[in-house]
XYZ file of C-alpha atoms in Angstrom:
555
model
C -91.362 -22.028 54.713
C -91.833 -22.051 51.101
C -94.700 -22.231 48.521
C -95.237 -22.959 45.039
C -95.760 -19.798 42.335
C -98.327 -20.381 39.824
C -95.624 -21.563 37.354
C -94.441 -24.025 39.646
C -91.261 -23.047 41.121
C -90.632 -23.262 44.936
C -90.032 -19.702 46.686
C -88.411 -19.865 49.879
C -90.683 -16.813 52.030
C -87.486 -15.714 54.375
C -85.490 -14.819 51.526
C -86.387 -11.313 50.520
C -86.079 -11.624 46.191
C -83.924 -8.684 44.293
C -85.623 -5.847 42.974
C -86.063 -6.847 38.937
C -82.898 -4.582 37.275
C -84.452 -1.273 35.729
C -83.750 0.047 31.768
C -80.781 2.576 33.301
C -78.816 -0.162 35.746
C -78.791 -2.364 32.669
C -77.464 0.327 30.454
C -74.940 1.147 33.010
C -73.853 -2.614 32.997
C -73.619 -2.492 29.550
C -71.032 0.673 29.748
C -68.927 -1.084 32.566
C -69.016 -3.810 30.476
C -67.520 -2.122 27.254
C -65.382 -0.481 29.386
C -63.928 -3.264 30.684
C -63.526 -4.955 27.013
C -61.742 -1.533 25.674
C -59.467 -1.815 28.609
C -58.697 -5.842 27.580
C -58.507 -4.833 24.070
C -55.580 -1.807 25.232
C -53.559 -4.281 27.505
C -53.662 -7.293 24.608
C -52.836 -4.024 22.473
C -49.505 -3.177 24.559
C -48.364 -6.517 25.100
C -48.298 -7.056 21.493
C -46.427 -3.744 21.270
C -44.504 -4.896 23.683
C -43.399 -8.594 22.783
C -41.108 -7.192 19.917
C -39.001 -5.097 22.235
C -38.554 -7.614 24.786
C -37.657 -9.929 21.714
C -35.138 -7.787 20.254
C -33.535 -7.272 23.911
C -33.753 -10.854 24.949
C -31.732 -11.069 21.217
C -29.054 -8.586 22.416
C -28.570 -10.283 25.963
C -27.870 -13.453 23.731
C -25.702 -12.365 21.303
C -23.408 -11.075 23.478
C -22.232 -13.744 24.872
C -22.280 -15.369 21.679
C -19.828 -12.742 20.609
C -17.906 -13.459 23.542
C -17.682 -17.259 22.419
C -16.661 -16.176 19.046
C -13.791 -14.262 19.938
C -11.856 -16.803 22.650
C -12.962 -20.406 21.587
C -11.054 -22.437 19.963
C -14.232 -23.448 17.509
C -13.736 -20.248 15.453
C -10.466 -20.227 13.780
C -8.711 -17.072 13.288
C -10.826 -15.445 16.048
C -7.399 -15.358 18.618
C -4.652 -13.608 18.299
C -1.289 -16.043 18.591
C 1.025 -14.669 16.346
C 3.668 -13.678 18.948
C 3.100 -17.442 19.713
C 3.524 -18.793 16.224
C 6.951 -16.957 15.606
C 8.582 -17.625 18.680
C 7.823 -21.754 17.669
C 9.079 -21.244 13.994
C 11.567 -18.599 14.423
C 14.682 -21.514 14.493
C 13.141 -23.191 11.007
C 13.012 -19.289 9.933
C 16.090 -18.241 11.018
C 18.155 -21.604 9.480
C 15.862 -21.196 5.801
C 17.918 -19.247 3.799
C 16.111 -19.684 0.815
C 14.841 -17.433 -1.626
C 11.716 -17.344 -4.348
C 11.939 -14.081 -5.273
C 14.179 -11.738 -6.468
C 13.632 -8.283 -6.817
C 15.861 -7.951 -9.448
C 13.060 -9.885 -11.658
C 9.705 -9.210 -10.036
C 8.470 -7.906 -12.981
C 6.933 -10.552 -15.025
C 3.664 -8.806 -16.419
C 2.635 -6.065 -18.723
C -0.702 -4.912 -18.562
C -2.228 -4.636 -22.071
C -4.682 -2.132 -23.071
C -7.704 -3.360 -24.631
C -9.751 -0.331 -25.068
C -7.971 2.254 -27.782
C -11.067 4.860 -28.358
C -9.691 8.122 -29.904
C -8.392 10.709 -27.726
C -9.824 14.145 -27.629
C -8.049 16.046 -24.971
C -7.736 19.525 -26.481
C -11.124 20.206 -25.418
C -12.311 19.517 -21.405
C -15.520 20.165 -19.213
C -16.537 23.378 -21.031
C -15.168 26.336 -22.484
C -13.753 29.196 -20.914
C -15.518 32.819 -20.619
C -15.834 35.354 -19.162
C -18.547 34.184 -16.908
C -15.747 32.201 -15.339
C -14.051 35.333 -14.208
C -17.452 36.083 -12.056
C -18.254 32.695 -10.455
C -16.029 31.620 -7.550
C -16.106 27.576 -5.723
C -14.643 27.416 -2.522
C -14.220 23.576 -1.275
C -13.175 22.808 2.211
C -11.406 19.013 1.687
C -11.799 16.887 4.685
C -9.848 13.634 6.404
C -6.413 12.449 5.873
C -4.088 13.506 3.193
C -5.459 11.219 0.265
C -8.981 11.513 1.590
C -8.568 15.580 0.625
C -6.499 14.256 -2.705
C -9.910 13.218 -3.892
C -11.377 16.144 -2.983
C -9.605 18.442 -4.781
C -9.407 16.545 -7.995
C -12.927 16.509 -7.751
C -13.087 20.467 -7.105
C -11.373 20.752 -10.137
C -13.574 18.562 -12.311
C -17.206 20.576 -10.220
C -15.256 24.420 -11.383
C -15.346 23.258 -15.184
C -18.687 21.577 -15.038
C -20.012 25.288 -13.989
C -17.572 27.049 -15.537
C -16.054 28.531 -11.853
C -13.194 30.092 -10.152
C -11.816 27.833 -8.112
C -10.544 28.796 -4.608
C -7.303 26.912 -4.089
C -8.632 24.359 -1.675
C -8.817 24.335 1.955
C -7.929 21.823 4.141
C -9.777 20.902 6.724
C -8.494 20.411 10.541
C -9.439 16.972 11.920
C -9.541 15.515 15.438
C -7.635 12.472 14.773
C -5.014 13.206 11.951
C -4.868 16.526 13.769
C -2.531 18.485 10.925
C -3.134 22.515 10.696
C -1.348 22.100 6.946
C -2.677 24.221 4.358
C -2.614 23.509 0.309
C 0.782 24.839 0.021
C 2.296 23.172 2.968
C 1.614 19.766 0.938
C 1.421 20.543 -3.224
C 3.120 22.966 -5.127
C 0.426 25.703 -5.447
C 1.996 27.813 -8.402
C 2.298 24.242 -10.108
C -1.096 23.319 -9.562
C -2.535 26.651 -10.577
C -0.421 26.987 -13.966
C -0.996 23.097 -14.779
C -4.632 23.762 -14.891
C -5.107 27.102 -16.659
C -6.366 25.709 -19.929
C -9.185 24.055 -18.386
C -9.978 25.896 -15.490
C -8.924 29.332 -13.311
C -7.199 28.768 -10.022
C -6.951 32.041 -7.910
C -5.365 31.948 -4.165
C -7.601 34.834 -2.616
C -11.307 36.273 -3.262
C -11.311 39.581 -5.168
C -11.827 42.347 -2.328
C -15.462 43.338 -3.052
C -16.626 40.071 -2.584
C -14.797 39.772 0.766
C -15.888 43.162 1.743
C -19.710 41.438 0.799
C -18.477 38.698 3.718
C -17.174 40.619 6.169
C -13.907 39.248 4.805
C -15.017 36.180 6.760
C -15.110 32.720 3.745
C -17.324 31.184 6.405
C -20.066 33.574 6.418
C -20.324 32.467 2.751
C -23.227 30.101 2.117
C -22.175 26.791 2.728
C -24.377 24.107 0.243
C -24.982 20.358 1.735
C -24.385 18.497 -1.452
C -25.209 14.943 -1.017
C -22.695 11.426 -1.348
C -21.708 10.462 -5.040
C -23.639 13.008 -6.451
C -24.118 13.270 -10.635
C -22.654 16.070 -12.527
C -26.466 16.664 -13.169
C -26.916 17.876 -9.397
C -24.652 20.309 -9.606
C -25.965 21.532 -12.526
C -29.555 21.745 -11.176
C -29.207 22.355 -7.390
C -25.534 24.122 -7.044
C -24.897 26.576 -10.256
C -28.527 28.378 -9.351
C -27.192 29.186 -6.242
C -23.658 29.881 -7.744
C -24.977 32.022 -10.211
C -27.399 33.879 -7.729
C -24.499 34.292 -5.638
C -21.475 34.711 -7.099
C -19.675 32.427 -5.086
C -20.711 29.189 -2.898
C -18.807 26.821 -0.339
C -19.373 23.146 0.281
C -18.195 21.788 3.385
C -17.724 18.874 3.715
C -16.370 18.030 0.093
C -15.308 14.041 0.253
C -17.155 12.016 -1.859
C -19.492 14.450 -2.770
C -19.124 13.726 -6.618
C -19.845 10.223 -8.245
C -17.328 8.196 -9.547
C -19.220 7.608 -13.250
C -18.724 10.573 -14.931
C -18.966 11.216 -18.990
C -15.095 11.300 -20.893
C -14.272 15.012 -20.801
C -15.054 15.171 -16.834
C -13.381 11.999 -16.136
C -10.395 13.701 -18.245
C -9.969 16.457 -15.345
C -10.333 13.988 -12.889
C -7.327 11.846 -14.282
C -5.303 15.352 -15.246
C -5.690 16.884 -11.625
C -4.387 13.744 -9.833
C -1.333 12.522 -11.491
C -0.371 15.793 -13.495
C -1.375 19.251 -11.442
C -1.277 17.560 -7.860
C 2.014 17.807 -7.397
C 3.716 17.709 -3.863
C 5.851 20.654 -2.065
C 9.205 21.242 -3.066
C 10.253 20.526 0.800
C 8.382 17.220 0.503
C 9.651 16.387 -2.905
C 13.440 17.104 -1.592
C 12.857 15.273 1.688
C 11.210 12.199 -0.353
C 14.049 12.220 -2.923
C 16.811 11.898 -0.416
C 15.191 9.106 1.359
C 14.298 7.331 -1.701
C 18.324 7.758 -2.764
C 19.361 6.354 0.653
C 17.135 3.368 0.005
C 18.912 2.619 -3.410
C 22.228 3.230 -1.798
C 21.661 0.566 1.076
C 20.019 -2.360 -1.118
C 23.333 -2.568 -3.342
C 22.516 -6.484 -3.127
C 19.282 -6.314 -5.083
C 20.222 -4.218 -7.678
C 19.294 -0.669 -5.673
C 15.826 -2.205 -5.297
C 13.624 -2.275 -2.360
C 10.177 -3.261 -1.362
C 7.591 -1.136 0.418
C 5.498 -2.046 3.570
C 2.792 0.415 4.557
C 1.445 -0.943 7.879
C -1.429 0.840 9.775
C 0.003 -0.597 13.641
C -0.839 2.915 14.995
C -2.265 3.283 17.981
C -5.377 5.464 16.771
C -5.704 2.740 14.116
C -5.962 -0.295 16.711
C -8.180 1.444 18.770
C -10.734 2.355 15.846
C -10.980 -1.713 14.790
C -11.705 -2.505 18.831
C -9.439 -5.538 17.976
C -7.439 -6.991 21.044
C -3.955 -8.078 20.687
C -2.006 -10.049 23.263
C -1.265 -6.875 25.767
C -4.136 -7.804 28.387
C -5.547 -5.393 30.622
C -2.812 -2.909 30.099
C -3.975 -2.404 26.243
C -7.578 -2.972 26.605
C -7.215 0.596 29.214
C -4.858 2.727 26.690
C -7.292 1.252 23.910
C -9.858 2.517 25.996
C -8.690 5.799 26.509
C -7.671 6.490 22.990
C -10.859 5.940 21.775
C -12.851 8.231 24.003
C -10.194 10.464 23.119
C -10.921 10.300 19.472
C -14.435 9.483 18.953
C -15.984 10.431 22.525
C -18.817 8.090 23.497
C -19.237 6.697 19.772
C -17.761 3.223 21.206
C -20.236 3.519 24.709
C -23.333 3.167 22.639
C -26.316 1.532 24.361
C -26.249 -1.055 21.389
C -22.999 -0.984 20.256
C -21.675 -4.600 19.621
C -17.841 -4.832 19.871
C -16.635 -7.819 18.954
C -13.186 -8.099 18.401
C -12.850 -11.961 17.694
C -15.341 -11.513 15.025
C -13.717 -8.322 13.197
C -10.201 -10.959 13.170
C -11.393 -13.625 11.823
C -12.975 -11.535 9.082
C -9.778 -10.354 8.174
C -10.351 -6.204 9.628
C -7.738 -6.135 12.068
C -4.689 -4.303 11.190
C -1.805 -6.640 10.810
C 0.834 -6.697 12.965
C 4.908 -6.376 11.980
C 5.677 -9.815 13.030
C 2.391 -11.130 10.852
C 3.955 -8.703 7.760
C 7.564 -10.694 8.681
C 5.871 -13.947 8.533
C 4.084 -13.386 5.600
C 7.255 -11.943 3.739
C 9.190 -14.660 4.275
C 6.948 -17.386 3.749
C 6.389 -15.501 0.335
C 10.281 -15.864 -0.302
C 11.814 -12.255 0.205
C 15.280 -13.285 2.125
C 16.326 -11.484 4.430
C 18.661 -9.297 3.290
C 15.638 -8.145 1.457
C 15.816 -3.905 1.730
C 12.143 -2.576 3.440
C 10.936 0.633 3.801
C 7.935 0.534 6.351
C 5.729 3.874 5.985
C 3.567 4.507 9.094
C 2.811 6.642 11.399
C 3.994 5.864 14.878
C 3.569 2.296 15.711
C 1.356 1.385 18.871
C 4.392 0.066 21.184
C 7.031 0.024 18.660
C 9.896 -1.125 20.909
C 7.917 -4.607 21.284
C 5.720 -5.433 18.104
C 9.103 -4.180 15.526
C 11.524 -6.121 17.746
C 10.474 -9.358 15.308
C 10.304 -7.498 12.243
C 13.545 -6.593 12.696
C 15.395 -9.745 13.075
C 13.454 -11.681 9.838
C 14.459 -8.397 7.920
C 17.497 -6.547 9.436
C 17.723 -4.080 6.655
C 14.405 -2.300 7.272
C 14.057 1.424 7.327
C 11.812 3.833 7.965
C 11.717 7.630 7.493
C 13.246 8.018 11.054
C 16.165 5.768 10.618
C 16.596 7.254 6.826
C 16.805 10.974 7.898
C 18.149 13.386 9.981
C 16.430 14.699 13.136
C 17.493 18.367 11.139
C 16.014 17.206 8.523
C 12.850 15.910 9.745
C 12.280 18.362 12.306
C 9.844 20.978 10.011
C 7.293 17.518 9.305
C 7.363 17.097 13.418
C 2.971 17.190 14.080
C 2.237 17.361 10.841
C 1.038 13.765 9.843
C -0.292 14.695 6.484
C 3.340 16.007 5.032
C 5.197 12.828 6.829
C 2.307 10.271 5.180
C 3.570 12.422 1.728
C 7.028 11.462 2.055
C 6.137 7.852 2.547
C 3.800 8.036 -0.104
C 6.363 9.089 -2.442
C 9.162 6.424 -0.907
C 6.582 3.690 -1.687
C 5.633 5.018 -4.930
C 9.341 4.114 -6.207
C 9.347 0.880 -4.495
C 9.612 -2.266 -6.555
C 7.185 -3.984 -4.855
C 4.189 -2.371 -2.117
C 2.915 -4.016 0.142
C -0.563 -3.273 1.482
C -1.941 -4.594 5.083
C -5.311 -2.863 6.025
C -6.675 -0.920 2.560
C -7.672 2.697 2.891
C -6.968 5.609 0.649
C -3.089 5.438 0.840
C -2.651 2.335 -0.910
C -5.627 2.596 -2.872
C -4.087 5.795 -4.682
C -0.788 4.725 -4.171
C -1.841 1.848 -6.547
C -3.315 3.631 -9.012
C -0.649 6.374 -9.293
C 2.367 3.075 -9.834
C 0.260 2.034 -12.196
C 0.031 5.018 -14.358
C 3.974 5.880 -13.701
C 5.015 2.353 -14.786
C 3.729 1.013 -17.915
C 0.306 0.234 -16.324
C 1.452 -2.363 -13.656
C 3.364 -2.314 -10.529
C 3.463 -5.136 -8.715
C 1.307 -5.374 -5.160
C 1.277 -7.905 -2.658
C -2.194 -7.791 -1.425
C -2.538 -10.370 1.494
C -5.526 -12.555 2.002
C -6.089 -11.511 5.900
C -8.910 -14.085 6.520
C -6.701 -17.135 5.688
C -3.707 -15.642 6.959
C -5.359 -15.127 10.628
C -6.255 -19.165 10.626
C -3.122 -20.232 9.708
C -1.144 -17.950 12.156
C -3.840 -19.210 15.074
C -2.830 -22.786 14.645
C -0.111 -23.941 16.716
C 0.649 -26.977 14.566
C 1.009 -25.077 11.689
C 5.327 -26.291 10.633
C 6.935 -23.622 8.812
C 7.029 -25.393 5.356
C 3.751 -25.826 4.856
C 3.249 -22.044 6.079
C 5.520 -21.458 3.501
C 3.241 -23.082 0.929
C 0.079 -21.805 1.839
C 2.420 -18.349 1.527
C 3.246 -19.347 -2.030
C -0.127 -19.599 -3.348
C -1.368 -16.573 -1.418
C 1.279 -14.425 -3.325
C 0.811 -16.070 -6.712
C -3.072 -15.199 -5.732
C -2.381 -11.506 -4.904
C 0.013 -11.481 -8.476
C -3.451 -12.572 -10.535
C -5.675 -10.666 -9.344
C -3.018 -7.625 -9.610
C -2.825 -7.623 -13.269
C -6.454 -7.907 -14.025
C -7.808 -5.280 -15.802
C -10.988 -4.342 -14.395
C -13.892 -5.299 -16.828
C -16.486 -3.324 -15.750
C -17.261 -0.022 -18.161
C -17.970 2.401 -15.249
C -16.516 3.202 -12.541
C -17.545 1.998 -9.036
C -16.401 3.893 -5.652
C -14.356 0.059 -5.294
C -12.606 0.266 -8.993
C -12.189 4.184 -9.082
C -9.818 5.755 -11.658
C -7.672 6.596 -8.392
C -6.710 2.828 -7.736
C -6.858 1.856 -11.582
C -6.176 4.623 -14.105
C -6.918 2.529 -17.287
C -8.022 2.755 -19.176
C -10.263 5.871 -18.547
C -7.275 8.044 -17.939
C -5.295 6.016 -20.943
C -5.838 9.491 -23.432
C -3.791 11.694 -21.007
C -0.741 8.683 -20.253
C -0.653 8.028 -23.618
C -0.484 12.074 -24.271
C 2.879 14.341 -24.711
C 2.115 15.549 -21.179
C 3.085 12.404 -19.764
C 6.015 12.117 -21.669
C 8.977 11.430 -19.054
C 6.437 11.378 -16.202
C 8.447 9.141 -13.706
C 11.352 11.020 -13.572
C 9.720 14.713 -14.088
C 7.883 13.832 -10.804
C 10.538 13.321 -8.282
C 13.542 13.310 -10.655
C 15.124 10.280 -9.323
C 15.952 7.200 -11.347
C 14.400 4.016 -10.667
């Protein structure tokens, strides 16, 4: 039953009404209320946190298998490795073309002209030397492979006379891949080095005893300074020679690239002096290189006792460390494997890592193969009685990738067909003092040949430059349109050939270009082209007869 309240609204009698809510239950609504909104505002706070990470992985999960398509389809030229395939189609048209477009006999065309002709001043270098000189002592330690150190110690010598040190003969550093124990005097004439440099700086081979005695005679318990990358002579000056002068002596470990490339004249003098006149290698090195380099003249009697230089970086450390695949299946993706968690540990295992092999190809960062160098050399023109002396270390299945190599060039050589076993039995596990010898090999090559860049050719280049006139001739070969053309089966030999043509005429331009730029960049380093900031000591009396004073051989 129900009645009417005096405003007018029925109210049914069996229904008991609610209680009317109290000040407190209202105030504890409003708190669960709030509560509640916080708790909405947190979860709409972590899902935006969380959108971008689910983003960025949903990304990943994609671009892997878009990776995946890059390397095998056919829609990315140059991403697939067919080589092997292309030579055994044109090998008849190879074999049968017996003609030639170069001959070695006149491969040099150019001479590089000097622009710049500043005075020289070389009587006076970094600073003068005092007796507070005789007090101060650098010790470097120079790390990687052999050219990698070169810079080093050039660089040492340039830091000691921009704080008027002692320098330490240099110590080389033991590394995990090129895995060489060699020390300074193993690979450079140390009494040259020292006596070459004595009117700029003070080389000494040992510590005096009282500051051993200081150390415990133990060099590592000597402070060891972190210098930063492509630091300015004005660091040192600021951060290093307080500490050196505190001290007495300092260490900086690791010491590549810890000294910029732009550096004023009279530095940049010591730089240039260290590398192509004090640096000289071993006598054992020098002997070894000289009979090899004799041998080579001997056996090209049909180019005039010319030869051309190949170095090719085919070894197996080197393949692993690009993550490239070749055509050896499953049976080279497990020794790649192996080799790189040999070398670099779980570096290549990273959560994130992207390997993508058909990418790194097709932008031209795998190392080339010998029967891609073969092609290439004889689609340039070299015939094939052309001489070739191919420095490397040991190539990653040699008995299979050379095997082509060999019959497009059957005169090639290498330090192991060249020399004894007597003979090259003290460089056995030493790949430093074998990459010497080919360095000096190549250096009195006609023509080099570089296929992957790195610091051998790119002092190699620099150091034929500054021997000879100011140009040696380098093949450089464009590895991104060389990778499509030796992917397409279609591809007939003569038009290879032409494509070849151009890519050598290419490689010839861009060769004898002198570099425009004023300063030097960590790409256009006085190391790769000498002039013209090293122009004052090639044009000096000290360079006088430098070709032949360096390995005494005629070219």
């Amino acid at each position: 039953m129900s009645s009417k309240s005096a405003n007018g609204y029925s109210i049914n009698n069996n229904i008991q009404s609610s209680p009317p809510t109290s000040p407190r239950n209202r105030q504890n609504c409003r708190r669960r209320l709030r509560r509640r909104g916080s708790f909405a505002m947190l979860h709409r706070r972590n899902l935006l946190l969380l959108v971008p990470v689910l983003y960025f992985t949903g990304l990943i999960s994609c671009v892997r298998p878009l990776f995946s398509l890059l390397q095998f389809s056919g829609l990315a030229p140059g991403a697939v490795y067919r080589s092997h395939e292309i030579f055994q189609k044109l090998w008849a048209d190879i074999e049968a073309d017996n003609s030639s477009a170069v001959e070695l006999s006149s491969v040099w065309i150019y001479k590089r002209k000097l622009k710049e002709q500043r005075p020289c001043s070389i009587g006076t270098t970094a600073s003068s030397k005092d007796s507070l000189g005789a007090n101060l002592y650098l010790i470097v330690d120079a790390n990687g492979g052999l050219n990698q150190q070169r810079s080093s110690i050039c660089n040492a010598v340039v830091i000691a006379g921009l704080l008027n040190a002692t320098l330490l003969i240099p110590r080389l550093e033991f590394h995990s891949v090129w895995r060489d124990s060699s020390g300074f005097g193993d690979i450079y004439d140390e009494d040259h080095f020292m006596s070459s440099l004595k009117d700029y700086i003070t080389v000494v081979k040992e510590l005096p005893a009282e500051l051993m005695e200081r150390y415990d005679s133990n060099i590592s318990n000597i402070q060891n300074l972190r210098v930063q990358a492509w630091a300015p002579p004005r660091y040192y000056l600021e951060e290093v020679y307080p500490v050196l002068f505190k001290r007495r002596v300092v260490r900086i470990s690791p010491f590549a690239n810890r000294l910029s490339m732009h550096l004023p004249s009279h530095l940049q003098f010591l730089r240039c002096f260290s590398n192509y006149e004090a640096l000289r290698f071993s006598l054992a090195i020098s002997a070894l290189a000289k009979k090899l380099v004799k041998r080579m003249i001997e056996r090209s009697t049909n180019s005039v006792g010319k030869y051309i230089s190949v170095h090719l970086r085919f070894e197996e450390d080197m393949v692993a460390f690009s993550c490239c695949i070749y055509d050896g299946g499953q049976v080279e993706k497990s020794e790649m494997d192996v080799v790189r968690e040999k070398g670099w540990g779980k570096k290549f295992k990273q959560k994130y890592r992207v390997i993508a092999p058909g990418l790194n190809r097709k932008n031209g960062k795998c190392p080339m193969t010998p029967v891609e160098v073969g092609m290439m050399l004889r689609g340039m023109g070299f015939a094939k009685d052309t001489p070739i002396y191919l420095a490397s270390g040991k190539i990653y299945q040699a008995d299979r990738y050379l095997a082509p190599l060999r019959k497009m060039f059957p005169l090639l050589q290498t330090k192991e067909t060249l020399a004894t076993k007597d003979e090259l039995a003290p460089f056995e596990g030493y790949s430093s003092r074998l990459a010497a010898v080919d360095y000096l090999v190549c250096l009195f090559s006609e023509v080099f040949v570089t296929t992957q860049g790195g610091n051998f050719p790119h002092f190699l280049i620099g150091h034929r430059r500054y021997l000879f006139n100011g140009h040696a001739k380098t093949i450089k070969p464009d590895k991104i349109k060389l990778v499509t053309l030796l992917q397409n089966t279609s591809t007939s030999w003569i038009d290879f050939k032409d494509q070849m043509g151009s890519m050598l005429a290419e490689s010839d331009r861009k060769g004898i270009m002198v570099p425009r730029v004023k300063k030097s960049t960590r790409k256009g380093s006085v190391y790769s082209n000498p002039l013209p900031e090293c122009r004052c000591l090639w044009e000096s009396k000290r360079a006088i007869n430098r070709s032949n004073s360096y390995l005494m051989v005629d070219r």
